Each structure stands twice: as C-alpha cells, then as structure tokens.
Amino acid sequence: MKAFVGVFALALGTVSSVFGVIVLGLGLKKRDERMLELGRRFVFGVLAAAVLAFLAMEWALLSHDFSLEYVYENNARATPLLYTIAGLWANLEGSIILWALVLAGYLAFAARRFRDRSTDPLVAWATLVGLAVALFFFALMLGPANPFKTLSPTPSDGLGPNPLLQNHPLMAIHPPMLYLGYVGFTLPFSFAIAALATGRFGEGWLADIRRATLIAWGFLTVGIILGGWWSYEVLGWGGYWAWDPVENASLLPWLTGTAFIHSVIVQERRGMLRVWNLSLVIATFSLTILGTFLTRSGVLDSVHSFTESPIGPWLLSFLAVVAAVGIGLIAWRGDRLRAPGRIDSPVSRESAFLGNNLIFAALAFVVLLGTVYPLLAEALQGRQLSVGEPYFNRMTTPLGLVLLFLMAVAPALPWRAASGEVLQRRLLVPAWIGGLTMVVALLLGTNGITDSVTFGLAAFALAGIARQMVVGARAQGRANGVAWPAATLRAIRSNPRLYGGLIVHTGIVLIAIALVASSSYSTRREVRLTRDNTVNVSGYSLTYLGSRITDTKQKVTVHARIRVERDGDALGVLTPAISSFPGRTSGIGTPAVKTGIVRDLYLTLVSSPTERERVTVGVQVNSMIVWLWIGGGVVALGTLVALMPSLRRRSQRDPLGADDAEPRVLEGASA
Amino acid sequence: MTEPTPESSQSTGLVRRRRALVAISCCAAAIVAIIVLGVVLSENVLYFQTVSEAVRDRSEQGTDRLRLAGEVVPGSVTETARGVRFEVTDGKTTAEVVHRGDPPDLFEDAATKEIPVVCEGHWGSGEAFASDRILIRHGNEYKPPKVDQDGAEEPK
C-alpha cells in the first residue's frame, strides 16, 4: 500500500515535470502565453508529488513497515521516534526524496513569487530548467535509487539506522539544513540558464534571484556549521573538520556561492563581471551535483560513505550535461556578454571584490584538487592514496588570511577610486587597532606568526565593522533626533543589505578566531584510570568514580563517571560513554563535553572498563570551540537581516541599498 | 549606469603597456601558485598499501608516512606499555605493527576474528611498522569491508 502510494507519487512527479518541460518549451517556441501560464502550473503538480512521496515514506517509517527494503535497512522497532523520522535522510534513497521535496518547494516558491510574470520568457525558461532538474531526480528514484522497493517475505524487524546516525539529535536538523542550501542553488542556476537562453543577461535576473541565493547560502552555511558540531559531539576525535570528502563536498559550493554573492554586487553596480557571475552560478550548481556524486557513488573512501549505490554514472552524466549546457551557452553568447564597465583603480571597491573572488576561486580549486586527487592518481598511476590534512591546512591558511584582510579593508573602500584622505579617515583607526592587537598577541607568545596575524586582522576587521555601524547609527540619530538604540535599528532598516552583510562578516571573524584558537591551543592526552584514582591532566583533576550500564532496546551503553575539578572548583561529573547497538560489530563512543566560553573539556571513553575496573579516557582541552557555533548563529542572523525589506524602497540607484522585493522587468542589455 | 571611459590616442600606448604588465604578472603568479600547490600536495600524499606492497617498497619508502591495509592475525595482539603490538597480514605477507595509544574497542574480538584494519604510520628503525592511528572502516555495516584474494581491501 505505502509502496504503491510512493511509486504513484514518483510517477506523478515524473509525469508532471515532463509535461511542464514540454508545455513550457512549446509555449516559448510558439510565443503562446496561454501555454506558458499552463506550464507554470505543473510546478505545483511536482510539489504535490514530492509531498506525497515524503509522507508515504514517513508513514512507512513510523509504522515500521519492513516490507519496504529502505525501512528494513534504516529502521528497527526499537529505533526512537526522532531517529525514525530522521531515518528518511539516513540513507541515499530517502535523501533523494528529501532533495526532491526541497527542490519542489523552491520551485513552487519561485512560481508563486513570479506569478504575475509567468508569460515573461525569462521566468518561463527558469521554470523549465527547474522542472528539468526535478525530472532528473524523480527519474533517479523511479529507476536506480527507488526508495519504495519491497521485500518479500516481510522481515519481523529491521536493521536500524547506522549507529552514528542515531546517536545525536543534530542528525535530525543538519541534513535538511544542508539540503535546503544545496538545492537552493538550483534557482540561481535556472535563472542563469534562462538569462543565457533569452539573451537578457543584464542585471535583471540577478535582482530576481538575489533573495533565493541569500536564502540558499544562509542554509548552506548553517548546514556546514551544524555538520561540524555534529562531528564534534558524536565522532569523538575532538575535532569538527577533517577535510573529509563529504565535508569538502559541502564546502565547495559554499566557496563559489560566497564568491557569487559578492561579485553580484559589482555587476549590479558597474555592469561588470557578467561572464564570471554566470560561470560562478553554473559552477556552484555543478559542484553540488559533483559533491553528491563523490559522496554517494562510493568512488571516494570516506567516513561518511554510508552507502554504495549504482547511481554514480547517472549523477556523472547529469553533471556532464549541466556543465556542457552551461559552458556551451556562455560560449554561444560570448560576443554579447562583453561588460560595459571596467576597473578604474586598483584601490577601489570593485577591485577588492575582484580580489575576493579570485581568492574564493583559488580556495575552491585547492579544495577540489585535494578532494579528487586520489581519484586522478588511481586512474593515472593505479596507486591508492589519500591527501593528508596538512595539504589542506597549508594551502588554505594563507588564502584565508588574505580574505580576512580584504574583509577588513573592502567595506571601507569607495567605488571607482579611493582617495588617500578617504582611506585615512575610514581605515586608520581600525588599522591601528589591528596592528596593536597583533603586537600584543606576539608579545603574549602566541604559537607562530600566523596566529598573531589572524588575531590582528580579526581585530582590524571588527574595528572597521564597528566604525561603520557607529557612523551609520550616528547619522540616523542626528537626522531623526533619536537615541542610539533606535538610531541603530533605523540605520539597519534603511540599508539591511549593507548591515546584514556586516553582521555576517562579524560572524565569520568570530569563526576565524575560533578556528585558529582551537587548532593551536588544544591539547590531547590519553590517561588510564582505575577506580577512585585521581590524575591531573592539563590543569584538570579527574577522578574515576565507576561505571554504569544502561540497557534499552535501541542500545547498550557503558557510561564512565568521572568527577572533574579545576583549581579546587568542582565542575561536576562527566560521563563519556560507549554504546553498542544490536547486530553491529563496533561500538560507538559518545564524548562528554563541558563547554565553556574560553575552553571546552572533552572526554572520550577510549576503552570500556576492564574486569579490574580500569578505563582509558581521552582528555582534550579545546580552546574557544563554542565561538564556532556562536559565529554560525551570528552569520544566520546577518543573513536574515540582509533579507529584510528596505525602508528606502525606491532608491534603486544604489545596489547596496537596493531592495528587489518587487518584481521588475529590466531589459537585459542595459548598456 | 556605466559609461565608457574615453581614451585619448596618447594614453592607449600606456594602457596597453600596463595591460601587458598585468598579464605577465598574473601568469607569473599562476606559475608560482601551481608549483607551490604541486610541492605541498606531493609532500602530503599518503599512499595506501597492502602489507605485501608495503614490505616490497619498504626501502624506497624510508620513514615517509603511509596507510597499511590488512587483517589483524587472530590472537597476535599483545599489550605494551604504550599501546599494542600485533601482526597484520594480507594472506601472503605478514608484518608486525607496534601501535602507540589504545586500540579501538573492536580489538576485543581480535583473539578469534580477523579484523580488517588500516594502520597509519611509518616504518620504524626496527622490524616493525610504527602506527599511531588505526582506522576501522565504518562503511555499510551489513557488508563489512571486502577482502579480495590478495587480501587488499577493495577500493570504495
């Protein structure tokens, strides 16, 4: 029954997208407005199908219907409710249902937002491309990755989700966030293709998808940070990022997407970088598909490779089509893509943006090379290898520092050309603050020059942001005669895009500080403890009080109770644990973390108590980790601010203050 | 929004020379970047070798780090002061591994079962392979990592 509903939904989705593509295609060819209006409606058919498929699978999971192979493999009667619901994205086939649902949601959102412009060829083309992408994913589910495959005879119980996926509640929100980010880049992609197809590659399509891009970017950022948090709280090695292929796969579109949301501003303002922007959008979308291919086809070894499946060739073919269409269209339109503007001075906002984009592109290249190099080497040399973390760290650190510097300087630079006087007024004080911070950091004996430079640049950037906010608020206060809290709010409301961006930058600076602090000032030791025996490690004294075993149907867990004191203050009892799940060979550790503003104490149970009541405990002191998560929150807040409608609705001349909430039809060739 | 800058005939030569300069410095920067990238990449590559391959290439490998793949010989695990000592085999060749740090819990079954492991480390001055990290593949647990006839884990 559920399988029938599910397969029916998949078929409905496939048919709706096929019809949508055909009707829109014919409508565009014949310039028939009625057909374009009709074609748009198929988006809602796709949405209905995706919702139905999602509900069918959740229904099957919640009712533990093991006649479905997917439910059998990713659920058991003893699986708790939360992980039963989250089971939908615990494995490949289910994840594609979520992917299709999110995609259909975005398409319907766009179809509704542009309902008054359904006969506009740009919107029609974008809808057509979006439906074609949806068609691919529905076809994937009908074909090689069918989530509704049945088993006969029906097993009495399922295998349950992978233990790693049923050990922390973050599992319920991290993948959906990531998917909202990944899939969200389909909208900018489809508008970019539409702009190329219609020849309207001016600034109109950028304005149309500004919000969608920001929303996708915000979700992707939060998704990546939640992934790091999950890794920190679950995997038990005390870190949050290991340059694992799956992590890289989420970082790659983030890098090109971030480059895009910056370079868009240059095109809006100066009409430059058109080819570059189109390429970035197409690259971002391609990288989401490449990431899915790398992580889901099993070509790369990864701690995340929960599945191996036959969808690899499908994804690779789809990627090839996307890249070929994108590159082909750009080449075809090349002569008409010449930018009307050019850079006047190397010290200007636009050159800073250009620098930012080059660095982001370089970062993406470095990460991509390190990620796919094992594949290349195996294909060319026939040797299996992996690229070590030092490669990524050594290559990305200097690039990151340049970005931090640009982040401190760029928002203060005027467009076109900067005069020395302006630079001095805007940058002198922040630069002094940054320089002093760097000297103080050096004197205090930070580890190496890189750390001091990071702290200095971070202070430089923060001071610059603070200056800009204060200046803005003061101007509003003077103009309206209000006190500073109201003036700050007014300033933000008057230009949410600018201040939202500055808030995002603040979050990124916090993350940069946390990255350096946690990698340089963390220690790890392993200690063996017998019962009631106390050891001193890294300033903490730890006493092993004994162990406790809890036994539920889901898992059997051994908790080691460890009393923690620091400088005579009791910090409580931490209980790192190891759980074993029925039917699984290896146990899964659960670290115990005492989170603090400056440092975390991170305990892991390395080996469970022996008969002689001896345990081995991993003791890690990690610096400033919590600021990664706080920084992520600040970034999310800034993104929300940037999405607010502006009070200065009509000031379309200034893109930093422009609001594009109202649909407007700009003819592409603005030059 | 933008207007083309009028260029006088005098400044074209200057502009052209400046452009050439920019182009040359970009090329130079790109070449330097590629060399740095190649050097850093090659320094940080970890080869993944079966026990036979690792023993064969031992002399040329020196003390560079590598990942050694094989199965723990059942019953070979003994505890040392700083970790464990055990033997890994790929069916043809067997090597001794000295591991610093506690082994994963899975080693509790090592007396009876052949546990597939990947040890990260380097050949030491003595006979044994000095490992400081043991990876056990999580993968899809219903199909434990396959070991083919040569004993090498199949690439995933």
Short mmCIF file of N, CA and C in Angstrom, two decimals, chain A residues 261-318:
data_model
loop_
_atom_site.label_atom_id
_atom_site.label_comp_id
_atom_site.label_asym_id
_atom_site.label_seq_id
_atom_site.Cartn_x
_atom_site.Cartn_y
_atom_site.Cartn_z
N ILE A 261 27.80 35.77 -4.29
CA ILE A 261 27.01 36.83 -3.65
C ILE A 261 27.81 38.11 -3.50
N HIS A 262 29.13 38.02 -3.61
CA HIS A 262 29.93 39.25 -3.61
C HIS A 262 30.03 39.87 -5.01
N SER A 263 30.30 39.01 -6.00
CA SER A 263 30.55 39.58 -7.33
C SER A 263 29.27 40.11 -7.96
N VAL A 264 28.13 39.59 -7.51
CA VAL A 264 26.85 40.11 -7.99
C VAL A 264 26.77 41.61 -7.77
N ILE A 265 27.29 42.05 -6.63
CA ILE A 265 27.18 43.46 -6.29
C ILE A 265 27.93 44.31 -7.32
N VAL A 266 29.07 43.77 -7.78
CA VAL A 266 29.85 44.51 -8.79
C VAL A 266 29.05 44.63 -10.08
N GLN A 267 28.38 43.53 -10.46
CA GLN A 267 27.61 43.60 -11.71
C GLN A 267 26.42 44.55 -11.57
N GLU A 268 25.75 44.48 -10.42
CA GLU A 268 24.60 45.37 -10.21
C GLU A 268 25.04 46.82 -10.30
N ARG A 269 26.20 47.10 -9.72
CA ARG A 269 26.63 48.48 -9.60
C ARG A 269 27.32 48.98 -10.87
N ARG A 270 28.18 48.14 -11.43
CA ARG A 270 29.03 48.61 -12.53
C ARG A 270 28.79 47.85 -13.83
N GLY A 271 27.94 46.82 -13.81
CA GLY A 271 27.68 46.08 -15.04
C GLY A 271 28.84 45.19 -15.48
N MET A 272 29.82 45.00 -14.58
CA MET A 272 30.98 44.19 -14.95
C MET A 272 30.80 42.74 -14.50
N LEU A 273 31.74 41.89 -14.89
CA LEU A 273 31.83 40.51 -14.41
C LEU A 273 30.64 39.64 -14.81
N ARG A 274 30.04 39.92 -15.97
CA ARG A 274 28.85 39.14 -16.35
C ARG A 274 29.15 37.67 -16.58
N VAL A 275 30.18 37.42 -17.39
CA VAL A 275 30.53 36.02 -17.69
C VAL A 275 30.91 35.31 -16.41
N TRP A 276 31.66 36.04 -15.60
CA TRP A 276 32.15 35.48 -14.34
C TRP A 276 30.97 35.08 -13.44
N ASN A 277 29.97 35.96 -13.33
CA ASN A 277 28.83 35.63 -12.48
C ASN A 277 28.07 34.43 -12.99
N LEU A 278 27.84 34.40 -14.30
CA LEU A 278 27.15 33.25 -14.87
C LEU A 278 27.95 31.97 -14.61
N SER A 279 29.28 32.08 -14.78
CA SER A 279 30.11 30.90 -14.56
C SER A 279 30.05 30.45 -13.11
N LEU A 280 30.07 31.43 -12.19
CA LEU A 280 30.04 31.06 -10.78
C LEU A 280 28.75 30.33 -10.42
N VAL A 281 27.63 30.80 -10.95
CA VAL A 281 26.36 30.15 -10.63
C VAL A 281 26.35 28.73 -11.18
N ILE A 282 26.79 28.60 -12.42
CA ILE A 282 26.79 27.27 -13.04
C ILE A 282 27.76 26.36 -12.30
N ALA A 283 28.93 26.92 -11.90
CA ALA A 283 29.91 26.13 -11.16
C ALA A 283 29.33 25.69 -9.80
N THR A 284 28.65 26.61 -9.14
CA THR A 284 28.10 26.27 -7.82
C THR A 284 27.12 25.11 -7.93
N PHE A 285 26.22 25.21 -8.91
CA PHE A 285 25.25 24.13 -9.07
C PHE A 285 25.96 22.82 -9.46
N SER A 286 26.92 22.92 -10.39
CA SER A 286 27.66 21.72 -10.78
C SER A 286 28.36 21.09 -9.59
N LEU A 287 28.92 21.94 -8.71
CA LEU A 287 29.64 21.41 -7.56
C LEU A 287 28.70 20.71 -6.56
N THR A 288 27.44 21.17 -6.49
CA THR A 288 26.52 20.44 -5.61
C THR A 288 26.28 19.04 -6.19
N ILE A 289 26.19 18.95 -7.51
CA ILE A 289 25.98 17.64 -8.13
C ILE A 289 27.25 16.79 -8.00
N LEU A 290 28.41 17.43 -8.22
CA LEU A 290 29.68 16.70 -8.09
C LEU A 290 29.83 16.17 -6.67
N GLY A 291 29.47 17.03 -5.69
CA GLY A 291 29.57 16.62 -4.29
C GLY A 291 28.70 15.40 -4.03
N THR A 292 27.48 15.43 -4.56
CA THR A 292 26.59 14.30 -4.38
C THR A 292 27.18 13.05 -5.02
N PHE A 293 27.78 13.25 -6.20
CA PHE A 293 28.41 12.12 -6.89
C PHE A 293 29.57 11.55 -6.06
N LEU A 294 30.46 12.44 -5.60
CA LEU A 294 31.63 11.98 -4.87
C LEU A 294 31.23 11.23 -3.61
N THR A 295 30.20 11.73 -2.92
CA THR A 295 29.89 11.16 -1.62
C THR A 295 28.91 10.01 -1.70
N ARG A 296 28.10 9.97 -2.74
CA ARG A 296 27.06 8.96 -2.77
C ARG A 296 27.36 7.79 -3.70
N SER A 297 28.33 7.95 -4.58
CA SER A 297 28.57 6.86 -5.51
C SER A 297 29.59 5.89 -4.94
N GLY A 298 30.26 6.29 -3.86
CA GLY A 298 31.24 5.40 -3.25
C GLY A 298 32.58 5.40 -3.96
N VAL A 299 32.85 6.37 -4.85
CA VAL A 299 34.16 6.37 -5.51
C VAL A 299 35.26 6.78 -4.54
N LEU A 300 34.90 7.58 -3.54
CA LEU A 300 35.92 8.02 -2.60
C LEU A 300 35.67 7.36 -1.25
N ASP A 301 36.76 7.03 -0.61
CA ASP A 301 36.65 6.47 0.72
C ASP A 301 36.35 7.60 1.68
N SER A 302 35.38 7.39 2.53
CA SER A 302 35.02 8.48 3.42
C SER A 302 34.36 7.91 4.66
N VAL A 303 34.56 8.56 5.78
CA VAL A 303 33.86 8.07 6.97
C VAL A 303 32.36 8.23 6.82
N HIS A 304 31.96 9.07 5.87
CA HIS A 304 30.53 9.30 5.69
C HIS A 304 29.91 8.36 4.67
N SER A 305 30.72 7.54 4.01
CA SER A 305 30.14 6.79 2.90
C SER A 305 29.28 5.66 3.42
N PHE A 306 28.10 6.04 3.86
CA PHE A 306 27.21 5.07 4.44
C PHE A 306 26.63 4.15 3.38
N THR A 307 26.72 4.56 2.15
CA THR A 307 26.09 3.75 1.12
C THR A 307 26.98 3.64 -0.10
N GLU A 308 26.81 2.55 -0.76
CA GLU A 308 27.37 2.44 -2.09
C GLU A 308 26.19 2.12 -2.98
N SER A 309 26.09 2.79 -4.09
CA SER A 309 24.90 2.56 -4.88
C SER A 309 25.23 2.74 -6.35
N PRO A 310 24.33 2.30 -7.20
CA PRO A 310 24.61 2.36 -8.64
C PRO A 310 24.28 3.70 -9.28
N ILE A 311 24.08 4.76 -8.49
CA ILE A 311 23.64 6.00 -9.13
C ILE A 311 24.80 6.82 -9.66
N GLY A 312 26.04 6.36 -9.38
CA GLY A 312 27.21 7.12 -9.81
C GLY A 312 27.17 7.56 -11.26
N PRO A 313 27.04 6.62 -12.20
CA PRO A 313 27.03 7.00 -13.62
C PRO A 313 25.93 8.01 -13.96
N TRP A 314 24.78 7.86 -13.29
CA TRP A 314 23.67 8.79 -13.54
C TRP A 314 24.06 10.20 -13.15
N LEU A 315 24.62 10.33 -11.93
CA LEU A 315 24.99 11.65 -11.47
C LEU A 315 26.08 12.25 -12.34
N LEU A 316 27.02 11.39 -12.73
CA LEU A 316 28.13 11.87 -13.55
C LEU A 316 27.61 12.36 -14.90
N SER A 317 26.67 11.61 -15.49
CA SER A 317 26.10 12.03 -16.77
C SER A 317 25.36 13.36 -16.61
N PHE A 318 24.59 13.47 -15.53
CA PHE A 318 23.84 14.69 -15.28
C PHE A 318 24.81 15.87 -15.14
#
